mmCIF file of N, CA and C in Angstrom:
data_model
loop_
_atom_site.group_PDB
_atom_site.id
_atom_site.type_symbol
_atom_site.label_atom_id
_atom_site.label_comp_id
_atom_site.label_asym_id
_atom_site.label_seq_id
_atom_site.Cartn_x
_atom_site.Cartn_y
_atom_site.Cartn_z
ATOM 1 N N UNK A 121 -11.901 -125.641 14.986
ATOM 2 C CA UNK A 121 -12.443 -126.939 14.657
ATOM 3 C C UNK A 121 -11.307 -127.921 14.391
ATOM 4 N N UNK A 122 -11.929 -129.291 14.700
ATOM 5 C CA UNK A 122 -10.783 -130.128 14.599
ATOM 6 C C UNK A 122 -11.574 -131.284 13.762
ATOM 7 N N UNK A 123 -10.864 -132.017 12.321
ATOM 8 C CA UNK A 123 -11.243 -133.318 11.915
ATOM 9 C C UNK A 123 -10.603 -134.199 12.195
ATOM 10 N N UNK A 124 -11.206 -135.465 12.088
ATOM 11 C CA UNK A 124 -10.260 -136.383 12.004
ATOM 12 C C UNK A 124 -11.070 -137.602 11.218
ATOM 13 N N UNK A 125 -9.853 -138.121 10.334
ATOM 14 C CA UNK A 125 -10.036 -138.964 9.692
ATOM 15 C C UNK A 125 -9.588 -139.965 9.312
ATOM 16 N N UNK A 126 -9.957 -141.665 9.024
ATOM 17 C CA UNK A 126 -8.899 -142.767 9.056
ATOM 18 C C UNK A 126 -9.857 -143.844 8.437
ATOM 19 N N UNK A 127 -8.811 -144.502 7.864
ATOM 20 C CA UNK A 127 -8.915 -145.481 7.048
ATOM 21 C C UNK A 127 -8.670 -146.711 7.801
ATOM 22 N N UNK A 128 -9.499 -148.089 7.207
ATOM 23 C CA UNK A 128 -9.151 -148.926 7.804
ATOM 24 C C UNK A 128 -9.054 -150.117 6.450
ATOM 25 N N UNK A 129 -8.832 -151.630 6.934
ATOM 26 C CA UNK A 129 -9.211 -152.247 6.101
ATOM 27 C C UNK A 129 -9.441 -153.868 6.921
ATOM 28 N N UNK A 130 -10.474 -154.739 6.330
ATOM 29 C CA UNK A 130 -11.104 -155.816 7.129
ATOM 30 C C UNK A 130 -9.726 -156.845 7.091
ATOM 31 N N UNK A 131 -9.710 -157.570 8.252
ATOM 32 C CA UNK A 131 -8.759 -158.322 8.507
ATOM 33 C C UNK A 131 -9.210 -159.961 7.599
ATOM 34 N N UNK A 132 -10.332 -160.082 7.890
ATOM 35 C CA UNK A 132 -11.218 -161.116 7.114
ATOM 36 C C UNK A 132 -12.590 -161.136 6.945
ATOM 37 N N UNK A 133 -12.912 -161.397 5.634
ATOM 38 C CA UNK A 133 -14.296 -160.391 5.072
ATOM 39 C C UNK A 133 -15.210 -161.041 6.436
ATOM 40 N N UNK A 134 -15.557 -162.046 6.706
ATOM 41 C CA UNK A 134 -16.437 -162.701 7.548
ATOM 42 C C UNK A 134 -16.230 -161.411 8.946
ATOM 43 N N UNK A 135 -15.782 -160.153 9.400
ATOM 44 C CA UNK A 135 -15.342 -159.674 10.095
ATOM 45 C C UNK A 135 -16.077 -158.475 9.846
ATOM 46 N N UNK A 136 -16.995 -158.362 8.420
ATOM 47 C CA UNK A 136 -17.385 -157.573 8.448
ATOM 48 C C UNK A 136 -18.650 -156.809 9.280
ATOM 49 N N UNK A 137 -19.368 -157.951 9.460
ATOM 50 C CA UNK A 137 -20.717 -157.796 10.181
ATOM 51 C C UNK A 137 -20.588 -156.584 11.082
ATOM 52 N N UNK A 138 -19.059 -157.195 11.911
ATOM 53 C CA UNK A 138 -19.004 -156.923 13.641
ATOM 54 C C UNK A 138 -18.415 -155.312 13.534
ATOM 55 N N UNK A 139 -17.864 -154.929 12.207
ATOM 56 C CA UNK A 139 -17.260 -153.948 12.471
ATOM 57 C C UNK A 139 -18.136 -152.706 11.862
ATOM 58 N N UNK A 140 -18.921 -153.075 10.808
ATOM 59 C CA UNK A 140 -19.382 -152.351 10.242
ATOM 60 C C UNK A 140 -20.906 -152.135 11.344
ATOM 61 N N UNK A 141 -21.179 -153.125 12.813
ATOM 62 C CA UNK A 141 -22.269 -152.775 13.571
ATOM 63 C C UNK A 141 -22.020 -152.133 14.311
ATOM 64 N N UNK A 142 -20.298 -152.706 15.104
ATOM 65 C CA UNK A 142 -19.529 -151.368 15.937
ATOM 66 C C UNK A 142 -19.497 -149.710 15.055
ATOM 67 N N UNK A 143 -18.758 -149.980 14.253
ATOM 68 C CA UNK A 143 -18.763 -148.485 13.580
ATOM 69 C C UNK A 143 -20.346 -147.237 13.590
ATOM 70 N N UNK A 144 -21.492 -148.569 13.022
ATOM 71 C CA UNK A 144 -22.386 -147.803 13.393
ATOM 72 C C UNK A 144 -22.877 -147.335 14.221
ATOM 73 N N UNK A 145 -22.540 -147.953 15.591
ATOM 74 C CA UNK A 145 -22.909 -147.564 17.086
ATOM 75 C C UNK A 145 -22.284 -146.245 17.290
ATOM 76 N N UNK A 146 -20.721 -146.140 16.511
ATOM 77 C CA UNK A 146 -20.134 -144.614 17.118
ATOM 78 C C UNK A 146 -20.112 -143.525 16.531
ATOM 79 N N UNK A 147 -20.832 -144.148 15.033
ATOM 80 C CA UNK A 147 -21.541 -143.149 14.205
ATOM 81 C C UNK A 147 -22.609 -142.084 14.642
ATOM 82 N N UNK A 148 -23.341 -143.386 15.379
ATOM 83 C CA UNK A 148 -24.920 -142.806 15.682
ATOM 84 C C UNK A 148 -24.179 -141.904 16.821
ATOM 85 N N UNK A 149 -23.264 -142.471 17.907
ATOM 86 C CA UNK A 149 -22.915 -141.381 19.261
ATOM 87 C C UNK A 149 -21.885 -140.251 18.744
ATOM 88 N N UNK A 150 -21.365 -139.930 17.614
ATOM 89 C CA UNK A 150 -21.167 -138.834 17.351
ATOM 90 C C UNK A 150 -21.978 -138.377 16.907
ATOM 91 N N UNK A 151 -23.052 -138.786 16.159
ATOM 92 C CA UNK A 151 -23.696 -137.719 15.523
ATOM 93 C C UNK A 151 -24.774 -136.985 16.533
ATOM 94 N N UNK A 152 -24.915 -137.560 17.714
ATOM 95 C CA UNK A 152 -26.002 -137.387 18.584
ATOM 96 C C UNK A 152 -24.905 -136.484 19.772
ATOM 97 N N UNK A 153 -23.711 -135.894 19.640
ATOM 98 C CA UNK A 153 -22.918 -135.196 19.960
ATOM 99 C C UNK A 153 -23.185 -133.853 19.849
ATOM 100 N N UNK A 154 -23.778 -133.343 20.533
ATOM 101 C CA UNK A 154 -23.562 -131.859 20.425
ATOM 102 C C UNK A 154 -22.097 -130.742 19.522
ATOM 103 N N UNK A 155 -21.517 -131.564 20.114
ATOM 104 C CA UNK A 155 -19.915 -130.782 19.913
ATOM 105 C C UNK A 155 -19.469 -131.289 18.298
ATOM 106 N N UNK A 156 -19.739 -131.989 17.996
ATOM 107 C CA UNK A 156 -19.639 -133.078 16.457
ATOM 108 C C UNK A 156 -20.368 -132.227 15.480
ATOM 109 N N UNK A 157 -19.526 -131.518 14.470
ATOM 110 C CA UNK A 157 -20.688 -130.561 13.612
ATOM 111 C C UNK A 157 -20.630 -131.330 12.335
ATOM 112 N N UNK A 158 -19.851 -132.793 12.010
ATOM 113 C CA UNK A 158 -20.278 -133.857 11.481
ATOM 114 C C UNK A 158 -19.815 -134.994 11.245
ATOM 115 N N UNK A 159 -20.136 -136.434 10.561
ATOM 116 C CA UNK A 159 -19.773 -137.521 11.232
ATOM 117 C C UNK A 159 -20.543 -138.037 10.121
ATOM 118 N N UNK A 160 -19.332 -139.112 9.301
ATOM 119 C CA UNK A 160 -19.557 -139.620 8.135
ATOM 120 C C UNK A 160 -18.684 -141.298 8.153
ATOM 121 N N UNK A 161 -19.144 -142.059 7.742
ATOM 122 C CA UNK A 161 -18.628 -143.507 7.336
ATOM 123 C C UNK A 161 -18.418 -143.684 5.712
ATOM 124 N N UNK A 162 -17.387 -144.154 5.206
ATOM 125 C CA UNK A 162 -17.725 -144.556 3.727
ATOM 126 C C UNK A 162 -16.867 -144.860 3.416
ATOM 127 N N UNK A 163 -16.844 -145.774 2.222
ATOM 128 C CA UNK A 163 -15.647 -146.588 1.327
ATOM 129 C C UNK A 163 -14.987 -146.136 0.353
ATOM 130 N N UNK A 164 -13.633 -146.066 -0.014
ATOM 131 C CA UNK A 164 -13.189 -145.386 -0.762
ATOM 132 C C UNK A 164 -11.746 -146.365 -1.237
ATOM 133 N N UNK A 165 -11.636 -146.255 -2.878
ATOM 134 C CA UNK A 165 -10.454 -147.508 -2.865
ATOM 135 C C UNK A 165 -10.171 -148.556 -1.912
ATOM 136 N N UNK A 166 -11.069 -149.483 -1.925
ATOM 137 C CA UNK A 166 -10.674 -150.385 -0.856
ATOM 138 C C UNK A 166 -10.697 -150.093 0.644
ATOM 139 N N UNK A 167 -10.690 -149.306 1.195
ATOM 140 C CA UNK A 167 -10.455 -148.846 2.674
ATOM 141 C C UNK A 167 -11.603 -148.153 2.967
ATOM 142 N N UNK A 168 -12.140 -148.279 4.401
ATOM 143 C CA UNK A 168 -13.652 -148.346 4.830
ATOM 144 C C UNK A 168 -12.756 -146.732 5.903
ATOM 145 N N UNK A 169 -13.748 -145.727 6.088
ATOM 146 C CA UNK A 169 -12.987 -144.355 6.108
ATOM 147 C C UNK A 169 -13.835 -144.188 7.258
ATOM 148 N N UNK A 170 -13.618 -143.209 8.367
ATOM 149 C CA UNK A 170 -14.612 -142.410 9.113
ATOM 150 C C UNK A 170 -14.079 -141.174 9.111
ATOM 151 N N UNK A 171 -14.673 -140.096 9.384
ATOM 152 C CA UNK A 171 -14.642 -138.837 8.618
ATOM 153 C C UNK A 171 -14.964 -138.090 10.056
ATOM 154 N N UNK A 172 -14.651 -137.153 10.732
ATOM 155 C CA UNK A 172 -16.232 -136.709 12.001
ATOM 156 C C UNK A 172 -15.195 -134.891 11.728
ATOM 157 N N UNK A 173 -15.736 -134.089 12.417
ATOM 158 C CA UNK A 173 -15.711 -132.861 12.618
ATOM 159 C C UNK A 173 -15.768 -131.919 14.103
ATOM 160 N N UNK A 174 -15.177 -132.042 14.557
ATOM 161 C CA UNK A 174 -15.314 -131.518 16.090
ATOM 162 C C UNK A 174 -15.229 -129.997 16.467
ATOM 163 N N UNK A 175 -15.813 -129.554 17.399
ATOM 164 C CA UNK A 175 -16.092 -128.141 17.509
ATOM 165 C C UNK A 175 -14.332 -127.439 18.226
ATOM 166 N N UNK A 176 -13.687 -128.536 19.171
ATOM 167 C CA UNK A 176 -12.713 -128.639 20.214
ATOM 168 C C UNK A 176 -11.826 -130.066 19.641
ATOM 169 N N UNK A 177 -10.423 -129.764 20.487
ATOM 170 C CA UNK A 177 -9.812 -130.938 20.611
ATOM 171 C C UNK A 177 -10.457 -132.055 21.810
ATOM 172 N N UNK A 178 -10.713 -131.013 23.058
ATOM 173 C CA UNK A 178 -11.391 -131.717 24.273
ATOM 174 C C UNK A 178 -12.590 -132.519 23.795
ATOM 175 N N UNK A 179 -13.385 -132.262 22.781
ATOM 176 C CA UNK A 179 -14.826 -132.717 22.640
ATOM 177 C C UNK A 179 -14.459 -133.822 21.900
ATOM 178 N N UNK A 180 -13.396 -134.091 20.796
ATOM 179 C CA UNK A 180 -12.990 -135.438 20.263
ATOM 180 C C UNK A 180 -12.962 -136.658 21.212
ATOM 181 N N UNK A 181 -11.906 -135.831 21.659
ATOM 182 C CA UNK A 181 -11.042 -136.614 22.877
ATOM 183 C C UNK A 181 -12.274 -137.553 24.150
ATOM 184 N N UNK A 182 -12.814 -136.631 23.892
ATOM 185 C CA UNK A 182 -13.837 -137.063 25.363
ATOM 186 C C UNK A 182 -14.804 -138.116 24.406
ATOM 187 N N UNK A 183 -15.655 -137.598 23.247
ATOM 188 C CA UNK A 183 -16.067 -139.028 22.268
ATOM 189 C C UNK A 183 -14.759 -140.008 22.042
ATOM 190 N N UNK A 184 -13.340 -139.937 21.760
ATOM 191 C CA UNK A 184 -13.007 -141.355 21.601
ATOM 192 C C UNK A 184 -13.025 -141.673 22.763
ATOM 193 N N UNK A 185 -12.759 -141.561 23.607
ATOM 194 C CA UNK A 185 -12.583 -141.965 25.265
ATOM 195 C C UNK A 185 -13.632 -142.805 25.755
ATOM 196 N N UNK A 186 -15.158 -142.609 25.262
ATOM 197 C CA UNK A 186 -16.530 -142.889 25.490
ATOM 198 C C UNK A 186 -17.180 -144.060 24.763
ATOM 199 N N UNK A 187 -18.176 -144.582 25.125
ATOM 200 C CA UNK A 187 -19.015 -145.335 24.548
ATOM 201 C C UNK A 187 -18.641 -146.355 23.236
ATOM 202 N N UNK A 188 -19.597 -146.103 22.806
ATOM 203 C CA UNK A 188 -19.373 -147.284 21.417
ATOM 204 C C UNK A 188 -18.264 -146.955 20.845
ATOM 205 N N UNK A 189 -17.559 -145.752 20.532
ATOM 206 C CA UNK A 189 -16.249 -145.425 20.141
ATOM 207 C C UNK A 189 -15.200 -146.252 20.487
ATOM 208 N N UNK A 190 -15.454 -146.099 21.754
ATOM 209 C CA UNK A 190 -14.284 -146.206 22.839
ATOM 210 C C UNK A 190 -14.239 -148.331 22.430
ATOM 211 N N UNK A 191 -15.517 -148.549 22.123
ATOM 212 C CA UNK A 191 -15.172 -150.259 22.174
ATOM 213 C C UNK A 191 -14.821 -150.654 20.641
ATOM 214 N N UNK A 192 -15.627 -149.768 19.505
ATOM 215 C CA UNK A 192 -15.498 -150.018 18.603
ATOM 216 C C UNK A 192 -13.392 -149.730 18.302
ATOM 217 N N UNK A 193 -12.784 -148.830 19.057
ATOM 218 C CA UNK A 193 -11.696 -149.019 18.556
ATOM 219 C C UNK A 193 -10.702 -150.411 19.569
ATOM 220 N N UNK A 194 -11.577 -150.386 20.711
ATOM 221 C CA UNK A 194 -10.960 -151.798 20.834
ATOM 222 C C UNK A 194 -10.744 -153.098 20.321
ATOM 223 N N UNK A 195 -11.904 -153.264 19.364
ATOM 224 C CA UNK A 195 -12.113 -154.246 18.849
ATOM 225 C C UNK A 195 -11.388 -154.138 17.562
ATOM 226 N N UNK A 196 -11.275 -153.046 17.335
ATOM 227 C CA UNK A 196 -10.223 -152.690 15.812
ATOM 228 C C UNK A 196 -9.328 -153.402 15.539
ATOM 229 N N UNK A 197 -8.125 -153.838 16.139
ATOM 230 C CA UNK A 197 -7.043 -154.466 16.051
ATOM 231 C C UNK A 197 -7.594 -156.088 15.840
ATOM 232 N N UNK A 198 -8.569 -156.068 15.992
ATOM 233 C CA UNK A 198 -8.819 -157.522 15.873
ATOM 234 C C UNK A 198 -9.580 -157.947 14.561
ATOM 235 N N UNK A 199 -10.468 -156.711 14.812
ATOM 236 C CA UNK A 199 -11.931 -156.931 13.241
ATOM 237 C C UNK A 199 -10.361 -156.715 11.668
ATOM 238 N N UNK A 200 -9.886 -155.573 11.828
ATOM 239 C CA UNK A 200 -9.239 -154.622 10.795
ATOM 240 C C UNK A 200 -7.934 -154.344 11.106
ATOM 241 N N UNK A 201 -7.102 -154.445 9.372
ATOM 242 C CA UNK A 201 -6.187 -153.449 9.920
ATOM 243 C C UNK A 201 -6.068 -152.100 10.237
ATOM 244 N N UNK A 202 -5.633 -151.601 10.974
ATOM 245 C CA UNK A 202 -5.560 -150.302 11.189
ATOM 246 C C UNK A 202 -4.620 -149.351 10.390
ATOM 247 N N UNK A 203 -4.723 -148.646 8.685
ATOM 248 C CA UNK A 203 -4.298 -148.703 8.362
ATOM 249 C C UNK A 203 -3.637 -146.682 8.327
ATOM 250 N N UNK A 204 -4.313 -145.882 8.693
ATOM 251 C CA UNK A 204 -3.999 -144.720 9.136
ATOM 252 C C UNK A 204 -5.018 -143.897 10.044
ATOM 253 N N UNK A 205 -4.861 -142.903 10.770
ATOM 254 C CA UNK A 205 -5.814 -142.003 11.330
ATOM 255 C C UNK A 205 -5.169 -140.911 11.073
ATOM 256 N N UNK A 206 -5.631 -139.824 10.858
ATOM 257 C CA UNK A 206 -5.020 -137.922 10.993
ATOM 258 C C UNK A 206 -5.939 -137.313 11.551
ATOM 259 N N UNK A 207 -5.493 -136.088 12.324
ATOM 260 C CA UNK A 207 -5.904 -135.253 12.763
ATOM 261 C C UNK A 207 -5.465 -134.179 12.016
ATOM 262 N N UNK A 208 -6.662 -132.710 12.005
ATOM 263 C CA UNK A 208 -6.129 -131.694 11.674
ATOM 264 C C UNK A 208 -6.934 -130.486 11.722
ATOM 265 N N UNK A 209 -7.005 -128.910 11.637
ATOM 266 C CA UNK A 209 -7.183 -127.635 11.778
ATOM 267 C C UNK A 209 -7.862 -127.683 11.164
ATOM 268 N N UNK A 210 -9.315 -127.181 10.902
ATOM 269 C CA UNK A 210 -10.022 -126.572 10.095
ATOM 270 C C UNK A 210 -10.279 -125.648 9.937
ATOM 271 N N UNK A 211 -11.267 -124.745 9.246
ATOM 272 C CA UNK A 211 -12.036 -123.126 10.142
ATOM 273 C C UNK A 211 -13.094 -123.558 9.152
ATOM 274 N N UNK A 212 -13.490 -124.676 8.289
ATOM 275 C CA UNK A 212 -14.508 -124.990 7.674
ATOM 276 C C UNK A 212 -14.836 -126.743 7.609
ATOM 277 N N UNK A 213 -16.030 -127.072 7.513
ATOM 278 C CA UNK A 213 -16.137 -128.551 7.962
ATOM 279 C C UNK A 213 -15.709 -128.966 6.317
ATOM 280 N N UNK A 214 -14.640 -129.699 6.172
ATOM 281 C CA UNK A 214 -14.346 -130.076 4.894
ATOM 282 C C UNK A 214 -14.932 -131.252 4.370
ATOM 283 N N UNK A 215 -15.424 -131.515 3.161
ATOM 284 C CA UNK A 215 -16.057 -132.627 2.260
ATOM 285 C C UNK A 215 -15.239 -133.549 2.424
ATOM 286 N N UNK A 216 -15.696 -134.835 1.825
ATOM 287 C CA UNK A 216 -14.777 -136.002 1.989
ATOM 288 C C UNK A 216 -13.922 -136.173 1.144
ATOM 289 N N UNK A 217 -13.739 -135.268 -0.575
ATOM 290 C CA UNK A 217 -12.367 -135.535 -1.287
ATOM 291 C C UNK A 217 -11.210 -134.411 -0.676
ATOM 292 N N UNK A 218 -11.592 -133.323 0.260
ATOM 293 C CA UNK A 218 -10.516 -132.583 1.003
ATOM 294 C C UNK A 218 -9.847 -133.323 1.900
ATOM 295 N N UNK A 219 -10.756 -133.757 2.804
ATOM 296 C CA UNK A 219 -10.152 -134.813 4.141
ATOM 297 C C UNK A 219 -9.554 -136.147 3.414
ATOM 298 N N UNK A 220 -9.814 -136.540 2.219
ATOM 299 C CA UNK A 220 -8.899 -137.508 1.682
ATOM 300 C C UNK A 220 -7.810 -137.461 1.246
ATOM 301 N N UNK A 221 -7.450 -136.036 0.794
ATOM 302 C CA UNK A 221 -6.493 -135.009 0.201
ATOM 303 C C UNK A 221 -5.525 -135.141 1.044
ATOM 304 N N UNK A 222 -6.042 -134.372 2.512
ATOM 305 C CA UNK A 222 -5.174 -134.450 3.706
ATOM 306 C C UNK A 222 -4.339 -135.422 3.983
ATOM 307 N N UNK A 223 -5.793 -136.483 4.342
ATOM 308 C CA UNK A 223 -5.081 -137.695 4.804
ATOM 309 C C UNK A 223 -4.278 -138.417 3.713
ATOM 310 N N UNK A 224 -3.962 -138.384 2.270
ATOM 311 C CA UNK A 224 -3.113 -138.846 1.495
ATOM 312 C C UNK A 224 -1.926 -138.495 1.768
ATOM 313 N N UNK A 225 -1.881 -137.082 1.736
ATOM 314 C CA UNK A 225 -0.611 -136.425 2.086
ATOM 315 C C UNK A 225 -0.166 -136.574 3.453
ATOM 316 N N UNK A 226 -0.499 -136.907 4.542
ATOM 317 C CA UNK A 226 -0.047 -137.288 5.673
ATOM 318 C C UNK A 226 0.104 -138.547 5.620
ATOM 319 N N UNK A 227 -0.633 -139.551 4.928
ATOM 320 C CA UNK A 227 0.336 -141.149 4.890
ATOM 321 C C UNK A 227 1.844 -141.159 4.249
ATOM 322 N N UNK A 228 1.820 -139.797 2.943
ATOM 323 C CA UNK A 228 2.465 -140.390 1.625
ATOM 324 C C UNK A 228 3.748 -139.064 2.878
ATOM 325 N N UNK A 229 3.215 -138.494 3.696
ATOM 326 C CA UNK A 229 4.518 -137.953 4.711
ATOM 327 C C UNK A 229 5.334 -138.443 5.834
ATOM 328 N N UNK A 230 4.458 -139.605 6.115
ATOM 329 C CA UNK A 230 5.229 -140.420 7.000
ATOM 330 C C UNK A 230 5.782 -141.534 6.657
ATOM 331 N N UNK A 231 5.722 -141.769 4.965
ATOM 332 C CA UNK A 231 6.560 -143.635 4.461
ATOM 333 C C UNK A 231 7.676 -142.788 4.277
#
């Protein structure tokens, strides 16, 4: 299994509408993913998070590549900053204060 998880933050609140309708579009197409064993949105200190769970690296890969994903991160650079993403190993679908855990320690490993 593979997670991945990332933080963002709004470039200007009026920005929120568009991102938080994109986000939900690639919410709903992961969760309607076969290969996706789960797929979460939520706010945490300031930074708006997506969370998902993949069975494969290929099955990620092929959802970001796709659909509402695929536009919702185009539009990213524009709605938000883009302020981290991680990838990583599982052998269990981890809660959201583990995958925050992670991803702390992989920001606070690359400054």
């Amino acid at each position: 299994m593979l997670a991945a998880i990332g933080g963002v933050s709004l470039r200007r609140w009026y920005y929120g509408p568009e991102l938080f309708w994109r986000a939900r579009q690639a919410l709903l197409q992961a969760r309607g993913d076969p290969l996706c064993l789960q797929a979460d949105v939520f706010a945490h200190q300031g930074l708006y998070f997506s969370l998902s769970v993949w069975e494969d690296v290929e099955a990620m890969l092929t959802f970001a590549q796709s659909g509402p994903h695929r536009r919702v991160a185009e539009a990213a650079s524009r709605l938000a900053t883009v302020n981290e993403f991680h990838h990583f190993p599982c052998i269990a679908v981890p809660n959201r204060d583990q995958a925050l855990r992670v991803w702390a320690q992989r920001v606070q490993d690359e400054r």
